[in-house]
Short mmCIF file of C-alpha atoms and ligand atoms in Angstrom, two decimals:
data_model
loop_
_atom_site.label_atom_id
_atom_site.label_comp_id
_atom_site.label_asym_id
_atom_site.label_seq_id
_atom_site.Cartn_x
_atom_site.Cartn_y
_atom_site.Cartn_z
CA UNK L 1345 0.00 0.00 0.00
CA UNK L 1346 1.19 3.30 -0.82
CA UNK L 1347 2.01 5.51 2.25
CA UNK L 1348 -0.39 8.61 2.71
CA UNK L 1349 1.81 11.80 1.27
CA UNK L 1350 3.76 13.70 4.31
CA UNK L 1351 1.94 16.06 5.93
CA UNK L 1352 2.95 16.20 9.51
CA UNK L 1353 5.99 15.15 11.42
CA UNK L 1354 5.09 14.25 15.73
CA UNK L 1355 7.46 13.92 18.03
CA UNK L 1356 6.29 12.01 21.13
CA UNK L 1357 8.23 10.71 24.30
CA UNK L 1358 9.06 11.48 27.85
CA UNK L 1359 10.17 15.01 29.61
CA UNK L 1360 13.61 15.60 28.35
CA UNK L 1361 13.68 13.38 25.35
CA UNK L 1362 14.26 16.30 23.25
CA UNK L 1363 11.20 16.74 21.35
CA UNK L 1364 11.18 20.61 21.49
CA UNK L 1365 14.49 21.45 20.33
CA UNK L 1366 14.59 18.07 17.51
CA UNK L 1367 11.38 19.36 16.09
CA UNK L 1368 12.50 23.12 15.98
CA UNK L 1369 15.29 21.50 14.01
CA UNK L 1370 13.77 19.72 11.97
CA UNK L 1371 11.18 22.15 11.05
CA UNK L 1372 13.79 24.60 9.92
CA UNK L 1373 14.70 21.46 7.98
CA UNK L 1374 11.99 21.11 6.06
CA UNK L 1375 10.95 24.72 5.80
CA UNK L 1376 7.52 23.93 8.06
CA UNK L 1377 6.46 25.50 10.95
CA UNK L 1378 7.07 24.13 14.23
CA UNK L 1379 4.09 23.74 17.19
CA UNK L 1380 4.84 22.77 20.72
CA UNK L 1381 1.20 21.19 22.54
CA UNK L 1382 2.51 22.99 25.92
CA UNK L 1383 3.30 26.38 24.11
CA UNK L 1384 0.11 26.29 22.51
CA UNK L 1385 -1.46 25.52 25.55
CA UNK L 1386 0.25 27.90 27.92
CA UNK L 1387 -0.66 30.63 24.59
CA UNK L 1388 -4.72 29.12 25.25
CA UNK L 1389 -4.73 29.24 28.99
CA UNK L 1390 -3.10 32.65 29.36
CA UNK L 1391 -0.52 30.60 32.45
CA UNK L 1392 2.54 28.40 32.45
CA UNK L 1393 1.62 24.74 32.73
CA UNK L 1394 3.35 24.71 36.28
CA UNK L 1395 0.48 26.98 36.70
CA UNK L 1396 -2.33 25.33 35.37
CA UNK L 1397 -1.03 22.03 36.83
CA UNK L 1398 -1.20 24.01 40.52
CA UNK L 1399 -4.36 26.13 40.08
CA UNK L 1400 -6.63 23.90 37.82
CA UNK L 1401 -4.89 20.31 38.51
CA UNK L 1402 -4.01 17.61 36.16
CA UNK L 1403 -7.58 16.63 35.05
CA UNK L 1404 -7.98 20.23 33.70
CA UNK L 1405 -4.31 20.49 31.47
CA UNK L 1406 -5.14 17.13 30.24
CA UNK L 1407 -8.48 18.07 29.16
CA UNK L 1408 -6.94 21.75 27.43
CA UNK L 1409 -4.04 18.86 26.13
CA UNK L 1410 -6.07 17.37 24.19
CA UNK L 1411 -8.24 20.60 22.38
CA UNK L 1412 -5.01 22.19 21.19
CA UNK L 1413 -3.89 18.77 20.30
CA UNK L 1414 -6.76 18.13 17.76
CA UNK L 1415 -6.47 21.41 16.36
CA UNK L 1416 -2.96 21.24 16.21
CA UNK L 1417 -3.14 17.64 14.20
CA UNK L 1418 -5.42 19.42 11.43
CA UNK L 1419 -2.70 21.53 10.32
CA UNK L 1420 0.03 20.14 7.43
CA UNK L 1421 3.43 20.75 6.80
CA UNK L 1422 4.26 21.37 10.71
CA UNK L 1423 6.37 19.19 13.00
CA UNK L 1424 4.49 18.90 16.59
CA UNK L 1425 6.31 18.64 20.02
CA UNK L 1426 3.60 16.91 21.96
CA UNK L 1427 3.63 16.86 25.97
CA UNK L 1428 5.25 13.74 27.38
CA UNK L 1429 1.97 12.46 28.47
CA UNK L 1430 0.00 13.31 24.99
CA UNK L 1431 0.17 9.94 23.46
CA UNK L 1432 0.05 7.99 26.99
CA UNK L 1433 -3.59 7.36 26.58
CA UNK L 1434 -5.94 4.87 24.84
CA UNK L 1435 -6.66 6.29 21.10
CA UNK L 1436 -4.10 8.84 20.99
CA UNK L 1437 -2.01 7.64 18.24
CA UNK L 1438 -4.55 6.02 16.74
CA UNK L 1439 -6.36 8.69 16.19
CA UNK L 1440 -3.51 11.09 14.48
CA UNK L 1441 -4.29 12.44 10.80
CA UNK L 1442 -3.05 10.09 7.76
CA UNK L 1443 -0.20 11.47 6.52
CA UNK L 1444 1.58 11.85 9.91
CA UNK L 1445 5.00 10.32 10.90
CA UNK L 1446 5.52 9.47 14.44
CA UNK L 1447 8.81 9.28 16.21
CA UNK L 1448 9.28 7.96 20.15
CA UNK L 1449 12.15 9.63 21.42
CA UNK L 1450 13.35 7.50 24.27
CA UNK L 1451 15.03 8.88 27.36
CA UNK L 1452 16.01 6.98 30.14
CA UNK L 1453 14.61 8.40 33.43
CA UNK L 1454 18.04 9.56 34.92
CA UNK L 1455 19.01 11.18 31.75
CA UNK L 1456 15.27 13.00 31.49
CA UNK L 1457 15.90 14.46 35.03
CA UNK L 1458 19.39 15.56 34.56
CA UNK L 1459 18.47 17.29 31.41
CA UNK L 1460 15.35 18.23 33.28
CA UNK L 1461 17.17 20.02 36.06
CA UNK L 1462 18.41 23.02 33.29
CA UNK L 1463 14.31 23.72 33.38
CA UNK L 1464 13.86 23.28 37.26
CA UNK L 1465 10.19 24.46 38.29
CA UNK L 1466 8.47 23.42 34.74
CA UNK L 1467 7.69 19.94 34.77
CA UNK L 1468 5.22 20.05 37.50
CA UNK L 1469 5.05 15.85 37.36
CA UNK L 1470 8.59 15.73 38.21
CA UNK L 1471 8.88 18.20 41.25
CA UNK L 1472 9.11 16.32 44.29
CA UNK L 1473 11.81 14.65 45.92
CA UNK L 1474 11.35 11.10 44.33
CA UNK L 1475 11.75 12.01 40.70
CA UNK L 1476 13.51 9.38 39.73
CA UNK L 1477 11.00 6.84 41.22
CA UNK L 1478 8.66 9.21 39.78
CA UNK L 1479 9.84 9.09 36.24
CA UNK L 1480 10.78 5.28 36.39
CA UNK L 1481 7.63 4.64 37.40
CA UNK L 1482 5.52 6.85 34.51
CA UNK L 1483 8.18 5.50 31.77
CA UNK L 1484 7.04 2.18 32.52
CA UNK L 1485 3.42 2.77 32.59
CA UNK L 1486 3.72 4.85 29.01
CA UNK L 1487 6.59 3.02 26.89
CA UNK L 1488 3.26 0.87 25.53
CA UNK L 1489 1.79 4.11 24.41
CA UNK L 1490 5.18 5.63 23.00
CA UNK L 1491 5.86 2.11 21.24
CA UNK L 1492 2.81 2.75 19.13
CA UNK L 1493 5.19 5.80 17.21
CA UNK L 1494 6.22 4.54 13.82
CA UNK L 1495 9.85 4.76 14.55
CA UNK L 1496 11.52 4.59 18.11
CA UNK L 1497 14.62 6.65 18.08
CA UNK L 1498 17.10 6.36 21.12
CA UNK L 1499 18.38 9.85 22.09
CA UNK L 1500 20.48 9.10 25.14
CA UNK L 1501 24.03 9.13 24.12
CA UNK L 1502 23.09 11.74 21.13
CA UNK L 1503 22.84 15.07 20.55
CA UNK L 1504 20.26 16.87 18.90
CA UNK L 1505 22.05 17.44 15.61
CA UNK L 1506 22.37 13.73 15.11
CA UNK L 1507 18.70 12.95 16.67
CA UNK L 1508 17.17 15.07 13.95
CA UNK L 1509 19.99 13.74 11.21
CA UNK L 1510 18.78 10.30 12.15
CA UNK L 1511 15.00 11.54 12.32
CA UNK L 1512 15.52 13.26 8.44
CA UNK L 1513 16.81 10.21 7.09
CA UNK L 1514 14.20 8.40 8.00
CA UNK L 1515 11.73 11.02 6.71
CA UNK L 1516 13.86 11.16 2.85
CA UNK L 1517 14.39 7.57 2.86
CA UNK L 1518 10.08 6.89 3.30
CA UNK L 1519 8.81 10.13 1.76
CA UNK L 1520 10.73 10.61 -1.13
CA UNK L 1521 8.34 13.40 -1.98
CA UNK L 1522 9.77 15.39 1.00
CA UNK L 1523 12.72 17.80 0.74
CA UNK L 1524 15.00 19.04 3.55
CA UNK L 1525 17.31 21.89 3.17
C1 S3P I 1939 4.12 16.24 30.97
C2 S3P I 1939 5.11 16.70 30.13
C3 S3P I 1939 5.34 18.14 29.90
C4 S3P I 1939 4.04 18.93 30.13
C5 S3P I 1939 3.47 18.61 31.48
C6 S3P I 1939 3.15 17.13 31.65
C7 S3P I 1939 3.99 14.77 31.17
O1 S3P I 1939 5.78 18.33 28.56
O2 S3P I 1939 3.11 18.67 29.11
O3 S3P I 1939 4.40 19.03 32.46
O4 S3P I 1939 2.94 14.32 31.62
O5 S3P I 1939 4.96 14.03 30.83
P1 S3P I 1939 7.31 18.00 28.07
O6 S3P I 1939 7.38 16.54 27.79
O7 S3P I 1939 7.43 18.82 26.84
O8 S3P I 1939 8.20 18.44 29.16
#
């Protein structure tokens, strides 16, 4: 079967996998615009997510998560940064647009909290004084929600040049369509 033409690139994965600053990459890359679900968000709610997470709870983010989400999937030629807990629910990848590649960017737990601790105070999941267990702990419970991406790509030992190198090859090598500058 013929592959639906390119449309969208999503990133999806845990805090600190990278997803914000492979997409911006990648975007420029391609010449597409570049979305981030919690920049969108914050833009929506008129707060940080720290905030929303403290003043609304959980319940409520995950609820604006998932508007700016679907509105965010409609659009083409744009790579998405989704949240790290985006596609760690029933239907989520499922349900993304035709014409969408998805790539799990996997980050070990120690390695999301050490890059983590350059953005102290944002990841409202993570601030508490078992983050590791923390983290360990939601990992585990997603990785069969990440493992639903198209293409897993391991970001540990890398940096984000060669993340989004890795991440364009795959893109040239299935879409031939696609060009990247
Ligand atoms: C979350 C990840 C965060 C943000 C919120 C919740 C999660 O996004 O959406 O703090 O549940 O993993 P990043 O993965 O971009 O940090």
């Amino acid at each position: 079967m013929t592959p639906a033409p390119l449309d969208r690139v999503l990133l999806i994965g845990f805090m600190g996998s990278g997803k914000t600053s492979v997409g911006h990459r990648i975007a420029a890359r391609l010449g597409w615009r570049f979305a981030d679900f919690d920049d969108a968000i914050e833009a929506e709610a008129g707060s940080s997510v720290a905030e929303i997470f403290a003043s609304r709870g959980e319940p409520y983010f995950r609820a604006l998560e998932e508007r700016v989400a679907r509105r965010l999937l409609a659009e083409r030629q744009v790579v998405l940064a989704s949240g790290g807990g985006w596609a760690a629910a029933a239907g989520r990848l499922e349900g993304v647009p035709a014409g969408t590649a998805t790539f799990w960017l996997q980050v070990s737990a120690p390695e999301s909290l050490r890059r983590g601790s350059e953005a102290a105070g944002t990841r409202p999941l993570l601030a508490r004084p078992d983050a590791l267990e923390e983290a360990i702990r939601l990992i585990a419970r997603r990785a069969p929600y990440y493992k639903e991406a198209m293409w897993a790509v391991d970001t540990e030992r890398s940096s984000v040049e060669d993340v989004s190198a890795g991440i364009l090859e795959i893109l040239a090598r299935e879409y031939p369509e696609i060009r990247a500058e």
